[in-house]
N, C-alpha and C. Protein backbone atom coordinates (compact mmCIF):
# COMPACT_ATOMS: atom_id res chain seq x y z
N MET A 1 114.00 93.78 103.58
CA MET A 1 114.13 94.17 102.19
C MET A 1 113.30 93.22 101.33
N THR A 2 112.20 93.67 100.80
CA THR A 2 111.40 92.83 99.93
C THR A 2 111.54 93.31 98.49
N GLN A 3 111.23 92.41 97.61
CA GLN A 3 111.27 92.74 96.18
C GLN A 3 110.03 93.57 95.86
N PRO A 4 110.16 94.56 94.99
CA PRO A 4 109.00 95.41 94.67
C PRO A 4 107.86 94.64 93.99
N TRP A 5 108.15 93.50 93.41
CA TRP A 5 107.12 92.72 92.72
C TRP A 5 106.56 91.59 93.60
N ALA A 6 107.00 91.51 94.84
CA ALA A 6 106.53 90.45 95.73
C ALA A 6 105.05 90.64 96.04
N PRO A 7 104.29 89.53 96.05
CA PRO A 7 102.86 89.64 96.36
C PRO A 7 102.64 90.00 97.83
N HIS A 8 101.54 90.64 98.12
CA HIS A 8 101.19 90.93 99.51
C HIS A 8 100.92 89.60 100.20
N PRO A 9 101.43 89.40 101.41
CA PRO A 9 101.28 88.10 102.08
C PRO A 9 99.90 87.83 102.65
N GLY A 10 99.00 88.78 102.56
CA GLY A 10 97.67 88.57 103.11
C GLY A 10 97.68 88.65 104.62
N LEU A 11 97.00 87.71 105.28
CA LEU A 11 96.85 87.74 106.73
C LEU A 11 98.19 87.62 107.47
N CYS A 12 99.15 86.95 106.88
CA CYS A 12 100.44 86.75 107.56
C CYS A 12 101.11 88.07 107.93
N ALA A 13 100.89 89.10 107.16
CA ALA A 13 101.55 90.38 107.41
C ALA A 13 101.24 90.95 108.79
N GLY A 14 100.06 90.65 109.33
CA GLY A 14 99.68 91.21 110.61
C GLY A 14 99.35 90.18 111.67
N CYS A 15 99.88 88.96 111.52
CA CYS A 15 99.56 87.88 112.46
C CYS A 15 100.61 87.76 113.55
N GLU A 16 100.16 87.54 114.78
CA GLU A 16 101.10 87.40 115.89
C GLU A 16 101.86 86.07 115.83
N ASN A 17 101.42 85.14 115.00
CA ASN A 17 102.05 83.81 114.92
C ASN A 17 103.09 83.71 113.82
N VAL A 18 103.41 84.81 113.16
CA VAL A 18 104.35 84.77 112.04
C VAL A 18 105.73 85.24 112.47
N LYS A 19 106.74 84.66 111.85
CA LYS A 19 108.11 85.13 111.97
C LYS A 19 108.55 85.43 110.55
N ILE A 20 108.84 86.68 110.27
CA ILE A 20 109.23 87.09 108.92
C ILE A 20 110.74 87.01 108.81
N ILE A 21 111.20 86.31 107.78
CA ILE A 21 112.63 86.11 107.59
C ILE A 21 113.05 86.68 106.24
N ASP A 22 113.98 87.62 106.26
CA ASP A 22 114.57 88.18 105.04
C ASP A 22 115.93 87.53 104.82
N THR A 23 116.16 87.03 103.61
CA THR A 23 117.44 86.39 103.32
C THR A 23 118.42 87.40 102.72
N ARG A 24 119.68 87.01 102.69
CA ARG A 24 120.71 87.87 102.10
C ARG A 24 120.50 88.06 100.60
N LYS A 25 119.81 87.12 99.97
CA LYS A 25 119.56 87.22 98.52
C LYS A 25 118.35 88.07 98.19
N GLY A 26 117.67 88.58 99.21
CA GLY A 26 116.54 89.46 98.98
C GLY A 26 115.18 88.80 99.03
N SER A 27 115.11 87.53 99.37
CA SER A 27 113.83 86.84 99.49
C SER A 27 113.25 87.08 100.88
N ARG A 28 111.95 86.98 100.95
CA ARG A 28 111.26 87.11 102.24
C ARG A 28 110.37 85.88 102.43
N PHE A 29 110.48 85.27 103.62
CA PHE A 29 109.70 84.09 103.95
C PHE A 29 108.86 84.38 105.19
N TYR A 30 107.67 83.79 105.22
CA TYR A 30 106.75 83.94 106.35
C TYR A 30 106.63 82.58 107.03
N LEU A 31 107.26 82.45 108.19
CA LEU A 31 107.27 81.21 108.95
C LEU A 31 106.10 81.22 109.92
N CYS A 32 105.22 80.24 109.78
CA CYS A 32 104.09 80.13 110.71
C CYS A 32 104.56 79.36 111.93
N GLN A 33 104.61 80.02 113.07
CA GLN A 33 105.09 79.39 114.29
C GLN A 33 104.10 78.40 114.87
N LEU A 34 102.86 78.42 114.41
CA LEU A 34 101.88 77.43 114.85
C LEU A 34 102.22 76.04 114.31
N ALA A 35 102.97 75.99 113.21
CA ALA A 35 103.36 74.71 112.62
C ALA A 35 104.21 73.87 113.56
N GLU A 36 104.87 74.51 114.51
CA GLU A 36 105.70 73.78 115.47
C GLU A 36 104.88 72.92 116.43
N VAL A 37 103.63 73.32 116.68
CA VAL A 37 102.80 72.61 117.66
C VAL A 37 101.53 72.01 117.07
N ASP A 38 101.19 72.37 115.83
CA ASP A 38 99.96 71.90 115.22
C ASP A 38 100.20 71.55 113.75
N PRO A 39 100.10 70.28 113.38
CA PRO A 39 100.39 69.87 112.00
C PRO A 39 99.40 70.39 110.95
N ARG A 40 98.31 70.99 111.37
CA ARG A 40 97.36 71.55 110.41
C ARG A 40 97.91 72.78 109.70
N PHE A 41 98.92 73.41 110.29
CA PHE A 41 99.47 74.64 109.73
C PHE A 41 100.77 74.37 108.99
N PRO A 42 100.87 74.83 107.74
CA PRO A 42 102.12 74.65 107.01
C PRO A 42 103.21 75.56 107.58
N ARG A 43 104.42 75.07 107.58
CA ARG A 43 105.55 75.84 108.11
C ARG A 43 105.72 77.15 107.34
N TYR A 44 105.70 77.07 106.02
CA TYR A 44 105.78 78.25 105.15
C TYR A 44 104.55 78.23 104.24
N PRO A 45 103.48 78.92 104.62
CA PRO A 45 102.24 78.86 103.84
C PRO A 45 102.38 79.55 102.48
N ARG A 46 101.53 79.11 101.55
CA ARG A 46 101.48 79.76 100.24
C ARG A 46 100.93 81.17 100.41
N ILE A 47 101.56 82.08 99.74
CA ILE A 47 101.19 83.49 99.84
C ILE A 47 100.36 83.85 98.61
N PRO A 48 99.31 84.61 98.72
CA PRO A 48 98.77 85.27 99.89
C PRO A 48 97.85 84.35 100.69
N VAL A 49 97.90 84.48 101.99
CA VAL A 49 97.00 83.74 102.88
C VAL A 49 95.75 84.60 103.07
N LEU A 50 94.61 84.08 102.60
CA LEU A 50 93.37 84.84 102.66
C LEU A 50 92.46 84.40 103.81
N ARG A 51 92.63 83.13 104.25
CA ARG A 51 91.88 82.61 105.39
C ARG A 51 92.80 81.73 106.21
N CYS A 52 92.70 81.83 107.52
CA CYS A 52 93.53 81.00 108.39
C CYS A 52 92.85 80.90 109.75
N HIS A 53 92.68 79.67 110.23
CA HIS A 53 92.05 79.45 111.53
C HIS A 53 92.95 79.86 112.68
N GLY A 54 94.25 79.96 112.43
CA GLY A 54 95.18 80.33 113.49
C GLY A 54 95.50 81.81 113.53
N TYR A 55 94.88 82.59 112.64
CA TYR A 55 95.20 84.02 112.59
C TYR A 55 94.79 84.73 113.88
N ARG A 56 95.74 85.47 114.43
CA ARG A 56 95.50 86.35 115.57
C ARG A 56 96.19 87.67 115.25
N GLU A 57 95.43 88.73 115.30
CA GLU A 57 96.00 90.04 114.96
C GLU A 57 97.11 90.39 115.94
N ALA A 58 98.25 90.80 115.40
CA ALA A 58 99.39 91.17 116.23
C ALA A 58 99.11 92.49 116.93
N ALA A 59 99.49 92.57 118.21
CA ALA A 59 99.30 93.80 118.99
C ALA A 59 100.24 94.90 118.51
N VAL A 60 101.42 94.50 118.06
CA VAL A 60 102.40 95.45 117.50
C VAL A 60 102.79 94.95 116.12
N PRO A 61 103.21 95.84 115.23
CA PRO A 61 103.61 95.40 113.88
C PRO A 61 104.74 94.37 113.94
N VAL A 62 104.65 93.37 113.07
CA VAL A 62 105.65 92.31 113.01
C VAL A 62 106.84 92.82 112.22
N GLU A 63 108.03 92.70 112.80
CA GLU A 63 109.26 93.13 112.14
C GLU A 63 109.97 91.93 111.54
N ALA A 64 110.61 92.13 110.40
CA ALA A 64 111.36 91.06 109.75
C ALA A 64 112.70 90.86 110.45
N GLU A 65 113.14 89.61 110.46
CA GLU A 65 114.46 89.27 110.98
C GLU A 65 115.35 88.95 109.80
N SER A 66 116.57 89.44 109.83
CA SER A 66 117.51 89.15 108.76
C SER A 66 118.19 87.81 109.00
N GLU A 67 118.44 87.12 107.89
CA GLU A 67 119.15 85.85 107.96
C GLU A 67 120.59 86.11 108.39
N ALA A 68 121.10 85.31 109.29
CA ALA A 68 122.48 85.49 109.77
C ALA A 68 123.50 85.04 108.78
């Protein structure tokens, strides 16, 4: 569930290295999983991401996970 006024996330929307997290309050966060192994990547990058050296196109669409 994203807000209708939320900016497009750019490359993160289709990256295999992203974990999309939707909160109960309606916020959406894009967690870069490369940040766990490489300090060059921010854990939660500023949106929209227009260039990224770690971008890899996802083979299947990335689905959001709801916050528990």
